[in-house]
PDB file of C-alpha atoms and ligand atoms in Angstrom:
ATOM      1  CA  MET A 605     160.445 138.768 -32.165  1.00  0.00           C
ATOM      2  CA  ALA A 606     160.785 138.381 -36.285  1.00  0.00           C
ATOM      3  CA  ASP A 607     163.767 136.116 -37.563  1.00  0.00           C
ATOM      4  CA  TYR A 608     163.479 138.810 -40.350  1.00  0.00           C
ATOM      5  CA  ILE A 609     163.996 142.245 -40.420  1.00  0.00           C
ATOM      6  CA  LEU A 610     162.675 143.182 -43.662  1.00  0.00           C
ATOM      7  CA  GLU A 611     160.569 140.735 -46.040  1.00  0.00           C
ATOM      8  CA  ALA A 612     159.072 141.063 -49.917  1.00  0.00           C
ATOM      9  CA  GLU A 613     156.164 139.024 -50.324  1.00  0.00           C
ATOM     10  CA  ASN A 614     155.385 138.633 -54.217  1.00  0.00           C
ATOM     11  CA  LEU A 615     156.202 142.095 -54.575  1.00  0.00           C
ATOM     12  CA  ASN A 616     155.562 143.891 -57.901  1.00  0.00           C
ATOM     13  CA  TYR A 617     156.141 147.442 -59.003  1.00  0.00           C
ATOM     14  CA  ARG A 618     155.161 149.298 -62.104  1.00  0.00           C
ATOM     15  CA  TYR A 619     156.601 153.157 -62.256  1.00  0.00           C
ATOM     16  CA  PRO A 620     154.221 155.627 -63.800  1.00  0.00           C
ATOM     17  CA  ASP A 621     155.497 155.363 -67.362  1.00  0.00           C
ATOM     18  CA  GLY A 622     154.597 151.347 -67.191  1.00  0.00           C
ATOM     19  CA  THR A 623     157.912 149.651 -66.560  1.00  0.00           C
ATOM     20  CA  HIS A 624     157.678 146.605 -64.493  1.00  0.00           C
ATOM     21  CA  ALA A 625     160.475 147.128 -62.076  1.00  0.00           C
ATOM     22  CA  LEU A 626     159.968 144.467 -59.480  1.00  0.00           C
ATOM     23  CA  LYS A 627     157.960 140.928 -60.692  1.00  0.00           C
ATOM     24  CA  ASN A 628     156.929 138.905 -57.947  1.00  0.00           C
ATOM     25  CA  LEU A 629     159.806 139.387 -55.943  1.00  0.00           C
ATOM     26  CA  CYS A 630     160.046 137.364 -52.805  1.00  0.00           C
ATOM     27  CA  LEU A 631     162.905 137.773 -50.123  1.00  0.00           C
ATOM     28  CA  LYS A 632     163.582 137.709 -46.543  1.00  0.00           C
ATOM     29  CA  ILE A 633     166.426 139.456 -44.960  1.00  0.00           C
ATOM     30  CA  PRO A 634     168.028 137.770 -41.694  1.00  0.00           C
ATOM     31  CA  LYS A 635     168.370 140.279 -38.713  1.00  0.00           C
ATOM     32  CA  GLY A 636     171.651 141.013 -37.548  1.00  0.00           C
ATOM     33  CA  GLN A 637     173.069 139.540 -41.245  1.00  0.00           C
ATOM     34  CA  LYS A 638     175.837 141.792 -43.113  1.00  0.00           C
ATOM     35  CA  THR A 639     173.704 141.354 -46.073  1.00  0.00           C
ATOM     36  CA  ALA A 640     174.444 141.993 -50.045  1.00  0.00           C
ATOM     37  CA  ILE A 641     172.316 142.384 -52.974  1.00  0.00           C
ATOM     38  CA  LEU A 642     173.760 142.111 -56.050  1.00  0.00           C
ATOM     39  CA  GLY A 643     172.396 142.565 -59.651  1.00  0.00           C
ATOM     40  CA  SER A 644     173.473 144.130 -62.958  1.00  0.00           C
ATOM     41  CA  ASN A 645     171.989 147.765 -64.250  1.00  0.00           C
ATOM     42  CA  GLY A 646     168.348 147.853 -63.942  1.00  0.00           C
ATOM     43  CA  ALA A 647     167.788 144.842 -62.074  1.00  0.00           C
ATOM     44  CA  GLY A 648     165.630 146.366 -59.536  1.00  0.00           C
ATOM     45  CA  LYS A 649     167.595 146.816 -56.352  1.00  0.00           C
ATOM     46  CA  SER A 650     167.090 150.426 -56.154  1.00  0.00           C
ATOM     47  CA  THR A 651     163.570 150.110 -56.546  1.00  0.00           C
ATOM     48  CA  LEU A 652     163.353 147.259 -54.129  1.00  0.00           C
ATOM     49  CA  PHE A 653     165.360 149.601 -51.373  1.00  0.00           C
ATOM     50  CA  LEU A 654     162.743 152.311 -51.907  1.00  0.00           C
ATOM     51  CA  HIS A 655     160.179 150.063 -50.748  1.00  0.00           C
ATOM     52  CA  PHE A 656     161.890 149.434 -47.884  1.00  0.00           C
ATOM     53  CA  ASN A 657     161.171 152.415 -45.982  1.00  0.00           C
ATOM     54  CA  GLY A 658     157.842 152.947 -47.836  1.00  0.00           C
ATOM     55  CA  ILE A 659     158.816 155.752 -50.354  1.00  0.00           C
ATOM     56  CA  LEU A 660     157.257 153.712 -52.851  1.00  0.00           C
ATOM     57  CA  LYS A 661     154.149 151.701 -52.575  1.00  0.00           C
ATOM     58  CA  PRO A 662     153.799 148.053 -54.052  1.00  0.00           C
ATOM     59  CA  THR A 663     151.467 147.856 -56.928  1.00  0.00           C
ATOM     60  CA  ALA A 664     150.684 144.400 -55.739  1.00  0.00           C
ATOM     61  CA  GLY A 665     152.367 142.340 -52.841  1.00  0.00           C
ATOM     62  CA  THR A 666     153.826 142.873 -49.389  1.00  0.00           C
ATOM     63  CA  VAL A 667     156.735 144.563 -47.552  1.00  0.00           C
ATOM     64  CA  ARG A 668     157.125 143.799 -43.967  1.00  0.00           C
ATOM     65  CA  PHE A 669     159.532 145.337 -41.326  1.00  0.00           C
ATOM     66  CA  ASN A 670     160.014 143.017 -37.854  1.00  0.00           C
ATOM     67  CA  GLY A 671     157.066 140.789 -39.043  1.00  0.00           C
ATOM     68  CA  LYS A 672     154.461 143.260 -39.522  1.00  0.00           C
ATOM     69  CA  ASP A 673     153.158 144.244 -42.939  1.00  0.00           C
ATOM     70  CA  VAL A 674     154.098 148.153 -43.894  1.00  0.00           C
ATOM     71  CA  VAL A 675     150.971 150.169 -43.455  1.00  0.00           C
ATOM     72  CA  TYR A 676     151.203 153.189 -45.662  1.00  0.00           C
ATOM     73  CA  ASN A 677     149.806 156.247 -43.500  1.00  0.00           C
ATOM     74  CA  LYS A 678     151.822 158.885 -42.163  1.00  0.00           C
ATOM     75  CA  LYS A 679     152.420 157.995 -38.703  1.00  0.00           C
ATOM     76  CA  GLN A 680     153.465 154.441 -39.596  1.00  0.00           C
ATOM     77  CA  LEU A 681     155.769 155.705 -42.419  1.00  0.00           C
ATOM     78  CA  LEU A 682     157.321 158.201 -39.981  1.00  0.00           C
ATOM     79  CA  GLU A 683     157.869 155.554 -37.699  1.00  0.00           C
ATOM     80  CA  LEU A 684     159.151 152.829 -40.127  1.00  0.00           C
ATOM     81  CA  ARG A 685     161.569 155.711 -41.638  1.00  0.00           C
ATOM     82  CA  LYS A 686     162.961 156.018 -38.036  1.00  0.00           C
ATOM     83  CA  ASN A 687     163.999 152.388 -38.135  1.00  0.00           C
ATOM     84  CA  VAL A 688     164.898 151.699 -41.669  1.00  0.00           C
ATOM     85  CA  GLY A 689     167.377 154.398 -42.873  1.00  0.00           C
ATOM     86  CA  ILE A 690     168.220 154.259 -46.486  1.00  0.00           C
ATOM     87  CA  VAL A 691     171.220 156.042 -48.133  1.00  0.00           C
ATOM     88  CA  PHE A 692     170.569 156.879 -51.585  1.00  0.00           C
ATOM     89  CA  GLN A 693     172.672 155.675 -54.661  1.00  0.00           C
ATOM     90  CA  ASP A 694     172.859 159.458 -55.779  1.00  0.00           C
ATOM     91  CA  PRO A 695     173.752 161.677 -52.670  1.00  0.00           C
ATOM     92  CA  ASP A 696     172.585 164.840 -54.433  1.00  0.00           C
ATOM     93  CA  SER A 697     169.036 163.400 -54.149  1.00  0.00           C
ATOM     94  CA  GLN A 698     169.469 163.290 -50.394  1.00  0.00           C
ATOM     95  CA  LEU A 699     171.543 166.475 -49.325  1.00  0.00           C
ATOM     96  CA  PHE A 700     169.749 169.855 -48.936  1.00  0.00           C
ATOM     97  CA  SER A 701     170.669 171.331 -46.022  1.00  0.00           C
ATOM     98  CA  ALA A 702     172.902 174.404 -45.956  1.00  0.00           C
ATOM     99  CA  SER A 703     176.219 172.888 -43.961  1.00  0.00           C
ATOM    100  CA  VAL A 704     177.216 169.491 -43.479  1.00  0.00           C
ATOM    101  CA  TYR A 705     176.403 169.696 -39.755  1.00  0.00           C
ATOM    102  CA  GLN A 706     172.958 171.255 -40.416  1.00  0.00           C
ATOM    103  CA  GLU A 707     172.429 168.337 -42.742  1.00  0.00           C
ATOM    104  CA  ILE A 708     172.982 165.729 -40.548  1.00  0.00           C
ATOM    105  CA  SER A 709     171.435 167.107 -37.779  1.00  0.00           C
ATOM    106  CA  PHE A 710     167.869 167.428 -39.419  1.00  0.00           C
ATOM    107  CA  GLY A 711     166.622 163.966 -39.179  1.00  0.00           C
ATOM    108  CA  PRO A 712     167.443 163.686 -35.622  1.00  0.00           C
ATOM    109  CA  LEU A 713     166.022 167.051 -34.595  1.00  0.00           C
ATOM    110  CA  ASN A 714     162.892 165.979 -36.959  1.00  0.00           C
ATOM    111  CA  ILE A 715     162.376 163.249 -34.565  1.00  0.00           C
ATOM    112  CA  GLY A 716     162.252 165.301 -31.605  1.00  0.00           C
ATOM    113  CA  LEU A 717     165.601 164.419 -30.133  1.00  0.00           C
ATOM    114  CA  THR A 718     166.971 167.088 -27.349  1.00  0.00           C
ATOM    115  CA  GLU A 719     169.589 169.410 -28.975  1.00  0.00           C
ATOM    116  CA  LYS A 720     172.049 167.774 -26.516  1.00  0.00           C
ATOM    117  CA  THR A 721     171.333 164.061 -28.006  1.00  0.00           C
ATOM    118  CA  VAL A 722     171.520 165.634 -31.532  1.00  0.00           C
ATOM    119  CA  ARG A 723     174.786 167.002 -30.944  1.00  0.00           C
ATOM    120  CA  GLU A 724     176.135 163.675 -29.537  1.00  0.00           C
ATOM    121  CA  ARG A 725     174.634 161.798 -32.284  1.00  0.00           C
ATOM    122  CA  VAL A 726     175.977 164.347 -35.235  1.00  0.00           C
ATOM    123  CA  GLU A 727     179.241 164.401 -33.491  1.00  0.00           C
ATOM    124  CA  GLN A 728     179.790 160.584 -33.445  1.00  0.00           C
ATOM    125  CA  ALA A 729     178.066 160.364 -36.993  1.00  0.00           C
ATOM    126  CA  MET A 730     180.846 162.584 -38.264  1.00  0.00           C
ATOM    127  CA  THR A 731     183.788 160.968 -36.435  1.00  0.00           C
ATOM    128  CA  ALA A 732     182.827 157.627 -37.788  1.00  0.00           C
ATOM    129  CA  THR A 733     182.456 158.785 -41.442  1.00  0.00           C
ATOM    130  CA  GLY A 734     185.477 160.660 -40.814  1.00  0.00           C
ATOM    131  CA  ILE A 735     184.009 164.003 -42.199  1.00  0.00           C
ATOM    132  CA  ASN A 736     184.828 166.345 -38.693  1.00  0.00           C
ATOM    133  CA  GLU A 737     186.562 168.826 -40.894  1.00  0.00           C
ATOM    134  CA  LEU A 738     183.908 169.123 -43.246  1.00  0.00           C
ATOM    135  CA  LYS A 739     181.333 170.571 -40.426  1.00  0.00           C
ATOM    136  CA  ASP A 740     180.838 173.725 -41.641  1.00  0.00           C
ATOM    137  CA  LYS A 741     181.221 173.308 -45.388  1.00  0.00           C
ATOM    138  CA  PRO A 742     177.975 173.531 -47.593  1.00  0.00           C
ATOM    139  CA  THR A 743     177.065 170.511 -48.908  1.00  0.00           C
ATOM    140  CA  HIS A 744     176.938 171.590 -52.594  1.00  0.00           C
ATOM    141  CA  MET A 745     180.527 172.261 -52.298  1.00  0.00           C
ATOM    142  CA  LEU A 746     181.485 168.834 -51.397  1.00  0.00           C
ATOM    143  CA  SER A 747     183.304 166.311 -53.720  1.00  0.00           C
ATOM    144  CA  TYR A 748     181.171 163.402 -54.681  1.00  0.00           C
ATOM    145  CA  GLY A 749     182.936 161.116 -52.334  1.00  0.00           C
ATOM    146  CA  GLN A 750     182.600 163.610 -49.480  1.00  0.00           C
ATOM    147  CA  LYS A 751     179.005 164.056 -50.292  1.00  0.00           C
ATOM    148  CA  LYS A 752     178.604 160.060 -50.175  1.00  0.00           C
ATOM    149  CA  ARG A 753     180.088 160.070 -46.805  1.00  0.00           C
ATOM    150  CA  VAL A 754     177.967 162.920 -45.458  1.00  0.00           C
ATOM    151  CA  THR A 755     174.802 161.077 -46.826  1.00  0.00           C
ATOM    152  CA  ILE A 756     176.041 158.026 -44.572  1.00  0.00           C
ATOM    153  CA  ALA A 757     176.604 160.137 -41.355  1.00  0.00           C
ATOM    154  CA  ASP A 758     172.919 161.128 -42.351  1.00  0.00           C
ATOM    155  CA  ILE A 759     171.449 157.825 -41.877  1.00  0.00           C
ATOM    156  CA  LEU A 760     173.852 156.756 -38.785  1.00  0.00           C
ATOM    157  CA  ALA A 761     173.034 159.715 -36.853  1.00  0.00           C
ATOM    158  CA  MET A 762     169.180 158.282 -36.811  1.00  0.00           C
ATOM    159  CA  GLU A 763     170.351 155.114 -35.129  1.00  0.00           C
ATOM    160  CA  PRO A 764     168.278 152.551 -37.343  1.00  0.00           C
ATOM    161  CA  LEU A 765     167.659 149.312 -36.887  1.00  0.00           C
ATOM    162  CA  ALA A 766     168.683 148.382 -40.389  1.00  0.00           C
ATOM    163  CA  LEU A 767     170.827 150.481 -42.610  1.00  0.00           C
ATOM    164  CA  ILE A 768     170.471 150.019 -46.034  1.00  0.00           C
ATOM    165  CA  CYS A 769     173.034 151.695 -48.323  1.00  0.00           C
ATOM    166  CA  ASP A 770     172.736 151.765 -52.215  1.00  0.00           C
ATOM    167  CA  GLU A 771     176.071 151.288 -54.269  1.00  0.00           C
ATOM    168  CA  PRO A 772     177.784 152.517 -51.033  1.00  0.00           C
ATOM    169  CA  THR A 773     181.549 152.371 -52.469  1.00  0.00           C
ATOM    170  CA  ALA A 774     181.055 153.607 -55.862  1.00  0.00           C
ATOM    171  CA  TRP A 775     182.976 156.689 -56.445  1.00  0.00           C
ATOM    172  CA  LEU A 776     184.887 156.345 -53.500  1.00  0.00           C
ATOM    173  CA  ASP A 777     188.933 156.281 -53.296  1.00  0.00           C
ATOM    174  CA  PRO A 778     190.430 152.797 -52.017  1.00  0.00           C
ATOM    175  CA  LYS A 779     191.392 154.408 -48.637  1.00  0.00           C
ATOM    176  CA  HIS A 780     187.647 155.642 -48.009  1.00  0.00           C
ATOM    177  CA  ALA A 781     186.102 152.626 -49.396  1.00  0.00           C
ATOM    178  CA  LYS A 782     188.151 150.407 -46.969  1.00  0.00           C
ATOM    179  CA  GLN A 783     187.111 152.855 -44.265  1.00  0.00           C
ATOM    180  CA  THR A 784     183.246 152.761 -45.106  1.00  0.00           C
ATOM    181  CA  VAL A 785     183.487 148.785 -45.145  1.00  0.00           C
ATOM    182  CA  ARG A 786     185.133 148.792 -41.292  1.00  0.00           C
ATOM    183  CA  LEU A 787     182.362 151.200 -40.653  1.00  0.00           C
ATOM    184  CA  PHE A 788     179.609 148.791 -41.749  1.00  0.00           C
ATOM    185  CA  ASN A 789     181.391 146.059 -39.826  1.00  0.00           C
ATOM    186  CA  GLU A 790     181.069 148.017 -36.769  1.00  0.00           C
ATOM    187  CA  ILE A 791     177.583 149.228 -37.222  1.00  0.00           C
ATOM    188  CA  SER A 792     177.003 145.635 -38.010  1.00  0.00           C
ATOM    189  CA  ASN A 793     178.995 144.682 -34.741  1.00  0.00           C
ATOM    190  CA  ASN A 794     176.515 147.429 -32.711  1.00  0.00           C
ATOM    191  CA  GLY A 795     173.333 144.961 -33.713  1.00  0.00           C
ATOM    192  CA  THR A 796     172.215 146.807 -36.630  1.00  0.00           C
ATOM    193  CA  THR A 797     171.324 144.864 -39.764  1.00  0.00           C
ATOM    194  CA  VAL A 798     173.501 146.407 -42.695  1.00  0.00           C
ATOM    195  CA  ILE A 799     171.961 145.884 -46.316  1.00  0.00           C
ATOM    196  CA  LEU A 800     174.168 146.744 -49.073  1.00  0.00           C
ATOM    197  CA  SER A 801     173.545 147.035 -53.048  1.00  0.00           C
ATOM    198  CA  THR A 802     176.651 146.579 -55.028  1.00  0.00           C
ATOM    199  CA  HIS A 803     178.074 145.473 -58.413  1.00  0.00           C
ATOM    200  CA  ASP A 804     181.152 144.864 -56.417  1.00  0.00           C
ATOM    201  CA  VAL A 805     181.632 140.990 -56.389  1.00  0.00           C
ATOM    202  CA  ASP A 806     184.759 140.981 -54.390  1.00  0.00           C
ATOM    203  CA  LEU A 807     183.327 143.425 -52.026  1.00  0.00           C
ATOM    204  CA  ALA A 808     180.237 141.342 -51.249  1.00  0.00           C
ATOM    205  CA  TYR A 809     182.108 138.085 -51.836  1.00  0.00           C
ATOM    206  CA  SER A 810     184.378 139.019 -48.534  1.00  0.00           C
ATOM    207  CA  TRP A 811     182.314 141.008 -46.795  1.00  0.00           C
ATOM    208  CA  ALA A 812     178.552 139.566 -46.756  1.00  0.00           C
ATOM    209  CA  ASP A 813     177.025 136.998 -44.570  1.00  0.00           C
ATOM    210  CA  TYR A 814     174.306 136.308 -46.962  1.00  0.00           C
ATOM    211  CA  VAL A 815     173.847 137.490 -50.479  1.00  0.00           C
ATOM    212  CA  PHE A 816     170.875 137.695 -52.911  1.00  0.00           C
ATOM    213  CA  ILE A 817     171.329 137.874 -56.624  1.00  0.00           C
ATOM    214  CA  MET A 818     168.613 139.669 -58.520  1.00  0.00           C
ATOM    215  CA  SER A 819     168.196 139.965 -61.952  1.00  0.00           C
ATOM    216  CA  ASP A 820     165.088 141.527 -64.237  1.00  0.00           C
ATOM    217  CA  GLY A 821     163.004 142.254 -60.835  1.00  0.00           C
ATOM    218  CA  ARG A 822     163.200 138.688 -59.344  1.00  0.00           C
ATOM    219  CA  VAL A 823     165.389 137.389 -56.585  1.00  0.00           C
ATOM    220  CA  ILE A 824     167.291 134.544 -58.411  1.00  0.00           C
ATOM    221  CA  GLY A 825     169.679 133.166 -56.209  1.00  0.00           C
ATOM    222  CA  GLU A 826     170.400 133.713 -52.877  1.00  0.00           C
ATOM    223  CA  GLY A 827     172.732 131.940 -49.590  1.00  0.00           C
ATOM    224  CA  THR A 828     176.235 132.479 -48.268  1.00  0.00           C
ATOM    225  CA  PRO A 829     178.804 133.817 -50.383  1.00  0.00           C
ATOM    226  CA  ASP A 830     180.827 131.056 -50.687  1.00  0.00           C
ATOM    227  CA  LYS A 831     177.620 129.053 -52.221  1.00  0.00           C
ATOM    228  CA  VAL A 832     176.385 131.907 -54.246  1.00  0.00           C
ATOM    229  CA  PHE A 833     179.648 132.552 -55.773  1.00  0.00           C
ATOM    230  CA  SER A 834     180.360 128.862 -56.622  1.00  0.00           C
ATOM    231  CA  ASP A 835     177.414 128.783 -58.523  1.00  0.00           C
ATOM    232  CA  ASP A 836     178.368 129.606 -62.272  1.00  0.00           C
ATOM    233  CA  ILE A 837     175.236 129.229 -63.896  1.00  0.00           C
ATOM    234  CA  LEU A 838     173.640 131.671 -61.484  1.00  0.00           C
ATOM    235  CA  ILE A 839     176.841 134.225 -61.488  1.00  0.00           C
ATOM    236  CA  ARG A 840     176.298 133.984 -65.832  1.00  0.00           C
ATOM    237  CA  LYS A 841     172.566 134.237 -65.619  1.00  0.00           C
ATOM    238  CA  ALA A 842     172.942 137.492 -63.456  1.00  0.00           C
ATOM    239  CA  ASP A 843     175.630 138.903 -65.844  1.00  0.00           C
ATOM    240  CA  LEU A 844     177.813 139.149 -62.864  1.00  0.00           C
ATOM    241  CA  ASP A 845     181.614 138.234 -62.435  1.00  0.00           C
ATOM    242  CA  ARG A 846     182.852 135.661 -60.267  1.00  0.00           C
ATOM    243  CA  PRO A 847     185.144 137.172 -57.348  1.00  0.00           C
ATOM    244  CA  TRP A 848     188.926 137.081 -58.548  1.00  0.00           C
ATOM    245  CA  LEU A 849     189.503 134.980 -55.079  1.00  0.00           C
ATOM    246  CA  VAL A 850     187.178 132.022 -56.153  1.00  0.00           C
ATOM    247  CA  ASP A 851     188.801 132.107 -59.740  1.00  0.00           C
ATOM    248  CA  VAL A 852     192.350 131.896 -57.878  1.00  0.00           C
ATOM    249  CA  PHE A 853     191.482 129.139 -55.634  1.00  0.00           C
ATOM    250  CA  GLU A 854     189.771 127.373 -58.135  1.00  0.00           C
ATOM    251  CA  MET A 855     193.159 127.334 -60.381  1.00  0.00           C
ATOM    252  CA  LEU A 856     195.310 126.282 -57.230  1.00  0.00           C
ATOM    253  CA  ILE A 857     193.593 123.237 -56.911  1.00  0.00           C
ATOM    254  CA  LYS A 858     193.185 122.500 -60.289  1.00  0.00           C
ATOM    255  CA  LYS A 859     197.241 122.995 -60.265  1.00  0.00           C
ATOM    256  CA  GLY A 860     197.395 120.746 -56.941  1.00  0.00           C
ATOM    257  CA  CYS A 861     198.892 123.510 -55.203  1.00  0.00           C
ATOM    258  CA  LEU A 862     195.604 123.121 -52.740  1.00  0.00           C
ATOM    259  CA  SER A 863     194.091 119.728 -51.888  1.00  0.00           C
ATOM    260  CA  VAL A 864     190.468 119.503 -53.048  1.00  0.00           C
ATOM    261  CA  ASN A 865     189.138 119.580 -49.557  1.00  0.00           C
ATOM    262  CA  THR A 866     190.307 123.027 -48.761  1.00  0.00           C
ATOM    263  CA  VAL A 867     187.710 125.471 -47.598  1.00  0.00           C
ATOM    264  CA  LEU A 868     187.465 128.335 -49.928  1.00  0.00           C
ATOM    265  CA  PRO A 869     189.368 131.606 -48.491  1.00  0.00           C
ATOM    266  CA  ARG A 870     186.948 134.614 -47.736  1.00  0.00           C
ATOM    267  CA  ASN A 871     189.874 137.383 -48.059  1.00  0.00           C
ATOM    268  CA  LYS A 872     193.210 137.707 -49.407  1.00  0.00           C
ATOM    269  CA  GLU A 873     194.790 137.420 -46.098  1.00  0.00           C
ATOM    270  CA  GLU A 874     193.140 133.672 -45.570  1.00  0.00           C
ATOM    271  CA  LEU A 875     194.516 132.851 -49.505  1.00  0.00           C
ATOM    272  CA  PHE A 876     197.824 133.957 -48.492  1.00  0.00           C
ATOM    273  CA  ASP A 877     197.679 131.483 -45.129  1.00  0.00           C
ATOM    274  CA  LEU A 878     196.733 128.916 -47.218  1.00  0.00           C
ATOM    275  CA  ILE A 879     199.462 129.139 -50.071  1.00  0.00           C
ATOM    276  CA  GLN A 880     201.993 129.533 -46.947  1.00  0.00           C
TER     277      GLN A 880
HETATM  278  N1  ATP B2297     161.649 156.689 -61.981  1.00  0.00           N
HETATM  279  C1  ATP B2297     161.449 155.860 -62.782  1.00  0.00           C
HETATM  280  N2  ATP B2297     160.885 155.738 -63.897  1.00  0.00           N
HETATM  281  C2  ATP B2297     160.395 154.760 -64.761  1.00  0.00           C
HETATM  282  N3  ATP B2297     161.317 153.751 -64.782  1.00  0.00           N
HETATM  283  C3  ATP B2297     162.341 153.671 -63.804  1.00  0.00           C
HETATM  284  C4  ATP B2297     162.377 154.596 -63.022  1.00  0.00           C
HETATM  285  N4  ATP B2297     163.532 154.375 -61.945  1.00  0.00           N
HETATM  286  C5  ATP B2297     163.751 152.776 -62.255  1.00  0.00           C
HETATM  287  N5  ATP B2297     163.002 152.932 -63.541  1.00  0.00           N
HETATM  288  C6  ATP B2297     163.508 151.497 -64.131  1.00  0.00           C
HETATM  289  O1  ATP B2297     163.343 150.313 -63.148  1.00  0.00           O
HETATM  290  C7  ATP B2297     163.951 149.337 -63.681  1.00  0.00           C
HETATM  291  C8  ATP B2297     165.104 148.899 -62.332  1.00  0.00           C
HETATM  292  O2  ATP B2297     165.664 149.936 -61.898  1.00  0.00           O
HETATM  293  P1  ATP B2297     166.520 150.190 -60.582  1.00  0.00           P
HETATM  294  O3  ATP B2297     167.219 151.553 -60.528  1.00  0.00           O
HETATM  295  O4  ATP B2297     165.572 149.878 -59.784  1.00  0.00           O
HETATM  296  O5  ATP B2297     167.771 149.089 -60.736  1.00  0.00           O
HETATM  297  P2  ATP B2297     169.244 149.012 -60.097  1.00  0.00           P
HETATM  298  O6  ATP B2297     169.479 147.512 -60.078  1.00  0.00           O
HETATM  299  O7  ATP B2297     169.125 149.849 -58.927  1.00  0.00           O
HETATM  300  O8  ATP B2297     170.093 149.685 -61.505  1.00  0.00           O
HETATM  301  P3  ATP B2297     171.692 150.147 -61.257  1.00  0.00           P
HETATM  302  O9  ATP B2297     172.553 148.902 -60.631  1.00  0.00           O
HETATM  303  O10 ATP B2297     172.026 150.625 -62.498  1.00  0.00           O
HETATM  304  O11 ATP B2297     171.445 151.402 -59.903  1.00  0.00           O
HETATM  305  C9  ATP B2297     164.946 149.767 -64.831  1.00  0.00           C
HETATM  306  O12 ATP B2297     164.421 149.141 -65.755  1.00  0.00           O
HETATM  307  C10 ATP B2297     164.845 151.139 -64.694  1.00  0.00           C
HETATM  308  O13 ATP B2297     164.924 151.790 -65.959  1.00  0.00           O
HETATM  309 MG1   MG B2298     170.363 151.172 -58.472  1.00  0.00          MG
END
């Protein structure tokens, strides 16, 4: 069994207008790890994700799923898309069915599951994303945040091995953002590899097991969040900010409130414990 669920090797992609969006990009996403991909606008995150389930084909280089090169024929791409589910950045590009229920059932029906299994999966996905009450609503009438949750339910119902979410918490209110993060934790605990792209350094810092930093079509840094976010040069190079926790932690050390050997806390609760 491969240690990495998705790999990109010397990946290059040029859009038809000539934009060189991915430049010899290399990365290996460890199986089962909660992975965050960070990078400023235009770094290439969404373009990379579109390669992970074969929507885009590399101009040069290789994409691997579960240790095997992606093959670009209809049958194999269908199989890949069963295993790698992508929640798009813009929900309107994903939603097309009449009602929320129909929308979420479309994927599972399309892969030939029985009606009973489809019903169970759709109910589970709606409960997990908290959208039961929207079941019969036409998707075009939903608010942006509601649409976002429907698109997550869409992919959840497919029970993929890897769930990729492009900017999952953008536009969600704090309650639903927290709920979504909790949901990603549950999905991860059930053995699915969850991969997010985000500009939210605080979310990436406290949520992820492993972080990749992208800039201008390349991966320019990777590692555990404490390692990556302690690297000021890397964070500045990627036009990102440091998580507030790292800033406060360093200030507390500088002021002598914490000993220099203290381990960086991962969240607010851990920091408060340290201060007490
Ligand atoms: N359909 C397209 N045609 C031409 N260029 C494109 C297209 N889509 C994206 N690009 C370009 O490719 C580069 C990477 O874009 P991409 O959307 O992958 O970045 P991103 O990291 O997802 O950014 P954001 O944080 O804004 O979502 C950018 O320079 C962008 O302008
Ligand atoms: Mg994007």
